[in-house]
PDB file of C-alpha atoms and ligand atoms in Angstrom:
ATOM      1  CA  ASP A 297    -100.823  68.358 107.809  1.00 48.00           C
ATOM      2  CA  LEU A 298     -97.668  70.506 108.537  1.00 48.00           C
ATOM      3  CA  PRO A 299     -96.439  69.385 112.069  1.00 48.00           C
ATOM      4  CA  SER A 300     -96.706  72.126 113.934  1.00 45.00           C
ATOM      5  CA  SER A 301     -94.050  74.886 115.074  1.00 42.00           C
ATOM      6  CA  THR A 302     -92.982  73.073 117.888  1.00 44.00           C
ATOM      7  CA  GLN A 303     -93.265  69.822 117.140  1.00 45.00           C
ATOM      8  CA  ASP A 304     -89.033  68.246 117.415  1.00 45.00           C
ATOM      9  CA  PRO A 305     -87.942  67.216 113.422  1.00 43.00           C
ATOM     10  CA  LYS A 306     -86.187  64.746 114.831  1.00 45.00           C
ATOM     11  CA  THR A 307     -89.275  62.633 115.419  1.00 42.00           C
ATOM     12  CA  ILE A 308     -91.052  63.378 111.871  1.00 41.00           C
ATOM     13  CA  GLU A 309     -90.818  60.635 109.472  1.00 43.00           C
ATOM     14  CA  ASP A 310     -88.445  60.330 106.273  1.00 76.00           C
ATOM     15  CA  ASN A 311     -90.433  62.661 103.457  1.00 82.00           C
ATOM     16  CA  SER A 312     -92.761  64.653 105.803  1.00 93.00           C
ATOM     17  CA  PRO A 313     -92.771  68.300 105.898  1.00 95.00           C
ATOM     18  CA  VAL A 314     -89.399  69.687 107.960  1.00 96.00           C
ATOM     19  CA  TYR A 315     -89.472  73.041 109.514  1.00 97.00           C
ATOM     20  CA  VAL A 316     -86.421  74.414 108.604  1.00 97.00           C
ATOM     21  CA  GLY A 317     -87.414  78.602 109.568  1.00 97.00           C
ATOM     22  CA  ARG A 318     -89.074  81.522 109.395  1.00 97.00           C
ATOM     23  CA  GLU A 319     -90.798  83.013 106.505  1.00 97.00           C
ATOM     24  CA  GLU A 320     -89.233  86.677 107.638  1.00 96.00           C
ATOM     25  CA  ASP A 321     -85.789  85.443 108.187  1.00 96.00           C
ATOM     26  CA  ILE A 322     -85.678  83.936 104.664  1.00 94.00           C
ATOM     27  CA  LYS A 323     -86.870  87.185 102.583  1.00 93.00           C
ATOM     28  CA  LYS A 324     -84.714  89.088 104.355  1.00 92.00           C
ATOM     29  CA  SER A 325     -81.129  86.623 103.580  1.00 89.00           C
ATOM     30  CA  GLN A 326     -82.901  85.409 100.724  1.00 90.00           C
ATOM     31  CA  ARG A 327     -81.306  82.198 101.124  1.00 93.00           C
ATOM     32  CA  MET A 328     -81.459  79.708 103.338  1.00 94.00           C
ATOM     33  CA  THR A 329     -79.410  75.945 104.988  1.00 96.00           C
ATOM     34  CA  ALA A 330     -80.709  72.995 106.488  1.00 96.00           C
ATOM     35  CA  VAL A 331     -80.726  69.844 106.989  1.00 94.00           C
ATOM     36  CA  VAL A 332     -83.986  68.050 106.417  1.00 94.00           C
ATOM     37  CA  HIS A 333     -83.963  63.625 107.263  1.00 92.00           C
ATOM     38  CA  ASP A 334     -80.244  63.956 107.015  1.00 89.00           C
ATOM     39  CA  ARG A 335     -79.980  65.428 104.125  1.00 93.00           C
ATOM     40  CA  GLU A 336     -78.645  68.777 103.318  1.00 94.00           C
ATOM     41  CA  VAL A 337     -80.840  71.603 101.150  1.00 95.00           C
ATOM     42  CA  VAL A 338     -80.415  75.483 100.147  1.00 96.00           C
ATOM     43  CA  ILE A 339     -83.644  77.466  99.996  1.00 97.00           C
ATOM     44  CA  PHE A 340     -83.758  80.081  97.921  1.00 95.00           C
ATOM     45  CA  PHE A 341     -86.210  82.886  98.228  1.00 94.00           C
ATOM     46  CA  HIS A 342     -86.316  84.487  94.451  1.00 92.00           C
ATOM     47  CA  LYS A 343     -88.312  87.359  92.627  1.00 90.00           C
ATOM     48  CA  GLY A 344     -91.182  85.798  95.453  1.00 93.00           C
ATOM     49  CA  GLU A 345     -90.845  82.438  95.351  1.00 95.00           C
ATOM     50  CA  TYR A 346     -88.998  79.307  97.308  1.00 97.00           C
ATOM     51  CA  HIS A 347     -87.508  76.793  95.999  1.00 96.00           C
ATOM     52  CA  ALA A 348     -85.187  74.041  97.312  1.00 97.00           C
ATOM     53  CA  MET A 349     -82.366  71.808  96.132  1.00 96.00           C
ATOM     54  CA  ASP A 350     -79.675  69.723  97.202  1.00 96.00           C
ATOM     55  CA  ILE A 351     -76.869  71.927  98.352  1.00 95.00           C
ATOM     56  CA  ARG A 352     -74.062  70.073  96.513  1.00 94.00           C
ATOM     57  CA  CYS A 353     -73.832  70.367  93.019  1.00 95.00           C
ATOM     58  CA  TYR A 354     -74.688  67.669  90.878  1.00 95.00           C
ATOM     59  CA  HIS A 355     -71.243  68.379  88.817  1.00 95.00           C
ATOM     60  CA  SER A 356     -68.246  68.230  91.053  1.00 92.00           C
ATOM     61  CA  GLY A 357     -70.110  69.023  94.996  1.00 93.00           C
ATOM     62  CA  GLY A 358     -69.893  72.129  94.742  1.00 92.00           C
ATOM     63  CA  PRO A 359     -71.595  75.129  97.600  1.00 93.00           C
ATOM     64  CA  LEU A 360     -74.580  75.722  95.444  1.00 94.00           C
ATOM     65  CA  HIS A 361     -75.592  78.221  98.701  1.00 94.00           C
ATOM     66  CA  LEU A 362     -72.764  80.016  98.166  1.00 90.00           C
ATOM     67  CA  GLY A 363     -73.446  83.087  96.888  1.00 54.00           C
ATOM     68  CA  GLU A 364     -74.859  86.440  95.797  1.00 49.00           C
ATOM     69  CA  ILE A 365     -78.484  86.722  94.880  1.00 38.00           C
ATOM     70  CA  GLU A 366     -79.392  89.159  92.316  1.00 39.00           C
ATOM     71  CA  GLN A 367     -80.425  92.438  92.839  1.00 35.00           C
ATOM     72  CA  ARG A 368     -82.765  94.370  91.413  1.00 36.00           C
ATOM     73  CA  PRO A 369     -81.051  97.952  90.567  1.00 37.00           C
ATOM     74  CA  CYS A 370     -82.714 100.887  91.071  1.00 43.00           C
ATOM     75  CA  GLU A 371     -83.387 103.157  87.184  1.00 46.00           C
ATOM     76  CA  VAL A 372     -80.318 105.339  88.012  1.00 46.00           C
ATOM     77  CA  CYS A 373     -77.657 102.306  88.560  1.00 46.00           C
ATOM     78  CA  THR A 374     -78.686  99.966  86.479  1.00 45.00           C
ATOM     79  CA  ILE A 375     -76.232 100.289  83.395  1.00 51.00           C
ATOM     80  CA  ILE A 376     -73.684  99.873  85.980  1.00 52.00           C
ATOM     81  CA  LEU A 377     -74.900  97.342  88.664  1.00 46.00           C
ATOM     82  CA  ILE A 378     -75.232  95.150  85.238  1.00 47.00           C
ATOM     83  CA  LEU A 379     -71.730  94.836  84.209  1.00 50.00           C
ATOM     84  CA  GLN A 380     -71.273  94.357  87.150  1.00 51.00           C
ATOM     85  CA  MET A 381     -73.405  91.772  88.347  1.00 48.00           C
ATOM     86  CA  ARG A 382     -72.157  90.280  85.353  1.00 51.00           C
ATOM     87  CA  LYS A 383     -68.883  89.159  86.849  1.00 53.00           C
ATOM     88  CA  SER A 384     -69.863  88.446  90.186  1.00 52.00           C
ATOM     89  CA  ARG A 385     -73.677  87.199  91.497  1.00 56.00           C
ATOM     90  CA  LEU A 386     -74.531  84.047  91.251  1.00 60.00           C
ATOM     91  CA  ILE A 387     -78.275  83.830  90.556  1.00 71.00           C
ATOM     92  CA  GLU A 388     -78.583  84.477  86.972  1.00 67.00           C
ATOM     93  CA  ASP A 389     -82.135  84.311  84.617  1.00 71.00           C
ATOM     94  CA  PHE A 390     -80.829  82.322  81.132  1.00 67.00           C
ATOM     95  CA  ASP A 391     -83.403  82.516  78.929  1.00 65.00           C
ATOM     96  CA  GLY A 392     -86.560  84.070  81.196  1.00 74.00           C
ATOM     97  CA  GLN A 393     -85.398  81.111  83.476  1.00 83.00           C
ATOM     98  CA  ALA A 394     -83.757  82.162  87.560  1.00 88.00           C
ATOM     99  CA  CYS A 395     -80.856  79.808  87.917  1.00 90.00           C
ATOM    100  CA  ILE A 396     -77.814  79.214  90.582  1.00 91.00           C
ATOM    101  CA  VAL A 397     -74.697  79.489  89.047  1.00 89.00           C
ATOM    102  CA  CYS A 398     -71.847  76.676  91.245  1.00 91.00           C
ATOM    103  CA  PRO A 399     -69.357  79.204  92.442  1.00 90.00           C
ATOM    104  CA  TRP A 400     -67.017  76.569  91.077  1.00 91.00           C
ATOM    105  CA  HIS A 401     -67.766  75.784  87.959  1.00 90.00           C
ATOM    106  CA  LYS A 402     -70.335  77.651  86.859  1.00 87.00           C
ATOM    107  CA  TYR A 403     -72.796  75.770  86.289  1.00 90.00           C
ATOM    108  CA  LYS A 404     -76.346  77.192  85.615  1.00 89.00           C
ATOM    109  CA  ILE A 405     -79.153  75.087  87.767  1.00 92.00           C
ATOM    110  CA  THR A 406     -82.841  76.230  87.304  1.00 91.00           C
ATOM    111  CA  LEU A 407     -84.262  76.943  90.663  1.00 93.00           C
ATOM    112  CA  SER A 408     -87.364  75.762  89.928  1.00 93.00           C
ATOM    113  CA  THR A 409     -86.910  72.662  88.306  1.00 94.00           C
ATOM    114  CA  GLY A 410     -83.301  71.108  89.059  1.00 95.00           C
ATOM    115  CA  GLU A 411     -82.465  71.124  85.100  1.00 94.00           C
ATOM    116  CA  GLY A 412     -78.222  71.800  84.252  1.00 93.00           C
ATOM    117  CA  LEU A 413     -78.399  73.714  81.540  1.00 89.00           C
ATOM    118  CA  TYR A 414     -76.172  74.961  78.258  1.00 89.00           C
ATOM    119  CA  GLN A 415     -75.627  77.018  75.309  1.00 86.00           C
ATOM    120  CA  SER A 416     -75.609  75.423  72.491  1.00 87.00           C
ATOM    121  CA  ILE A 417     -74.518  76.845  68.842  1.00 85.00           C
ATOM    122  CA  ASN A 418     -74.741  75.762  65.271  1.00 84.00           C
ATOM    123  CA  PRO A 419     -71.215  74.946  64.254  1.00 84.00           C
ATOM    124  CA  LYS A 420     -72.622  74.951  60.515  1.00 87.00           C
ATOM    125  CA  ASP A 421     -73.466  78.752  60.743  1.00 84.00           C
ATOM    126  CA  PRO A 422     -71.793  81.244  62.357  1.00 77.00           C
ATOM    127  CA  SER A 423     -73.959  83.958  62.389  1.00 79.00           C
ATOM    128  CA  ALA A 424     -76.327  81.390  64.777  1.00 79.00           C
ATOM    129  CA  VAL A 425     -76.892  83.393  68.245  1.00 78.00           C
ATOM    130  CA  PRO A 426     -76.055  80.762  71.086  1.00 80.00           C
ATOM    131  CA  LYS A 427     -78.845  79.307  72.410  1.00 83.00           C
ATOM    132  CA  TRP A 428     -79.661  78.035  75.787  1.00 84.00           C
ATOM    133  CA  CYS A 429     -80.859  74.195  76.356  1.00 89.00           C
ATOM    134  CA  SER A 430     -81.362  71.976  78.938  1.00 93.00           C
ATOM    135  CA  LYS A 431     -79.587  68.308  80.044  1.00 95.00           C
ATOM    136  CA  GLY A 432     -82.392  67.904  82.274  1.00 96.00           C
ATOM    137  CA  VAL A 433     -83.012  67.518  86.122  1.00 97.00           C
ATOM    138  CA  LYS A 434     -80.110  67.232  86.798  1.00 97.00           C
ATOM    139  CA  GLN A 435     -79.960  68.842  90.782  1.00 96.00           C
ATOM    140  CA  ARG A 436     -82.973  67.255  92.789  1.00 97.00           C
ATOM    141  CA  THR A 437     -85.175  70.008  93.668  1.00 97.00           C
ATOM    142  CA  HIS A 438     -87.464  69.591  96.857  1.00 97.00           C
ATOM    143  CA  THR A 439     -90.564  71.256  97.589  1.00 97.00           C
ATOM    144  CA  VAL A 440     -91.536  73.794 100.039  1.00 98.00           C
ATOM    145  CA  THR A 441     -94.610  75.186 101.776  1.00 98.00           C
ATOM    146  CA  VAL A 442     -95.079  77.980 104.381  1.00 97.00           C
ATOM    147  CA  LYS A 443     -97.242  78.394 106.545  1.00 97.00           C
ATOM    148  CA  ASN A 444     -97.969  81.141 108.820  1.00 97.00           C
ATOM    149  CA  GLY A 445     -94.698  82.777 108.044  1.00 97.00           C
ATOM    150  CA  HIS A 446     -92.984  79.010 108.863  1.00 98.00           C
ATOM    151  CA  ILE A 447     -91.312  77.521 106.397  1.00 98.00           C
ATOM    152  CA  TYR A 448     -90.812  73.549 105.920  1.00 98.00           C
ATOM    153  CA  VAL A 449     -89.146  71.199 103.452  1.00 98.00           C
ATOM    154  CA  THR A 450     -90.303  68.312 102.018  1.00 97.00           C
ATOM    155  CA  LEU A 451     -87.845  66.076 100.712  1.00 96.00           C
ATOM    156  CA  SER A 452     -88.415  64.308  97.688  1.00 94.00           C
ATOM    157  CA  LYS A 453     -88.724  60.799  96.850  1.00 89.00           C
ATOM    158  CA  ALA A 454     -85.882  59.258  95.655  1.00 83.00           C
ATOM    159  CA  SER A 455     -87.551  56.179  94.990  1.00 82.00           C
ATOM    160  CA  ASP A 456     -89.127  57.830  92.351  1.00 86.00           C
ATOM    161  CA  PHE A 457     -86.058  58.812  89.936  1.00 89.00           C
ATOM    162  CA  LYS A 458     -82.157  59.054  90.149  1.00 92.00           C
ATOM    163  CA  CYS A 459     -80.863  62.361  90.147  1.00 95.00           C
ATOM    164  CA  ASP A 460     -77.093  62.950  89.761  1.00 96.00           C
ATOM    165  CA  SER A 461     -77.015  64.813  93.020  1.00 96.00           C
ATOM    166  CA  ASP A 462     -77.756  61.927  94.960  1.00 94.00           C
ATOM    167  CA  PHE A 463     -74.111  61.264  95.069  1.00 94.00           C
ATOM    168  CA  TYR A 464     -73.325  64.264  96.975  1.00 93.00           C
ATOM    169  CA  ALA A 465     -75.835  63.904  99.010  1.00 92.00           C
ATOM    170  CA  THR A 466     -76.164  60.390 100.181  1.00 84.00           C
ATOM    171  CA  GLY A 467     -73.007  57.872 101.445  1.00 77.00           C
ATOM    172  CA  LYS A 468     -69.463  58.641 101.704  1.00 74.00           C
ATOM    173  CA  PHE A 469     -69.210  62.064 100.065  1.00 75.00           C
ATOM    174  CA  LYS A 470     -72.245  63.347 102.584  1.00 75.00           C
ATOM    175  CA  VAL A 471     -70.917  65.878 104.321  1.00 69.00           C
ATOM    176  CA  ILE A 472     -73.424  67.760 106.804  1.00 65.00           C
ATOM    177  CA  GLN A 473     -72.893  71.388 108.006  1.00 63.00           C
ATOM    178  CA  ARG A 474     -73.845  71.552 111.727  1.00 58.00           C
ATOM    179  CA  PRO A 475     -74.297  74.293 113.474  1.00 53.00           C
ATOM    180  CA  SER A 476     -72.297  73.495 116.508  1.00 50.00           C
TER     181      SER A 476
HETATM  182 FE1  FES B  70     -70.671  73.172  90.096  1.00 94.90          FE
HETATM  183 FE2  FES B  70     -68.634  71.884  88.893  1.00 94.90          FE
HETATM  184  S1  FES B  70     -68.920  71.307  91.376  1.00 94.90           S
HETATM  185  S2  FES B  70     -70.432  73.786  88.088  1.00 94.90           S
END
């Protein structure tokens, strides 16, 4: 069962859902950050779906929560906005998969699975079009639950599998940004 919205998150055990905010707020901002059982996560609201993952990029700890959420352009402005968005947007659709693009070195991570994507081309075929390929799950994702307008995050079990982003979410590289 989900905890009630009045329950103090500090009293909740690890891997239990933690209240992180209100649905109406994330629908406005398209993203929020939270500390869930001493682990910093970012939650995205993208195209009607929620996604949560470790906040620091698996590559070198870049801040995945910084950046613009993709805007759906109006028809009149589509051409101009597409040109602008190619330069500036940090969430993009790659091969049909929505990704967060890390602001530090532009690594692409799928929102739904945490897979690192890269482009591959056949060097023996000059006419070949680059294809998006997966490096596998690199960024740990977590479960988002919504109940009565309240959003909860349940951490995935770190003991189930190792993930590269664990390096920046635990140990001496962990940096928790707590509100002052
Ligand atoms: Fe994210 Fe390098 S730290 S791409």
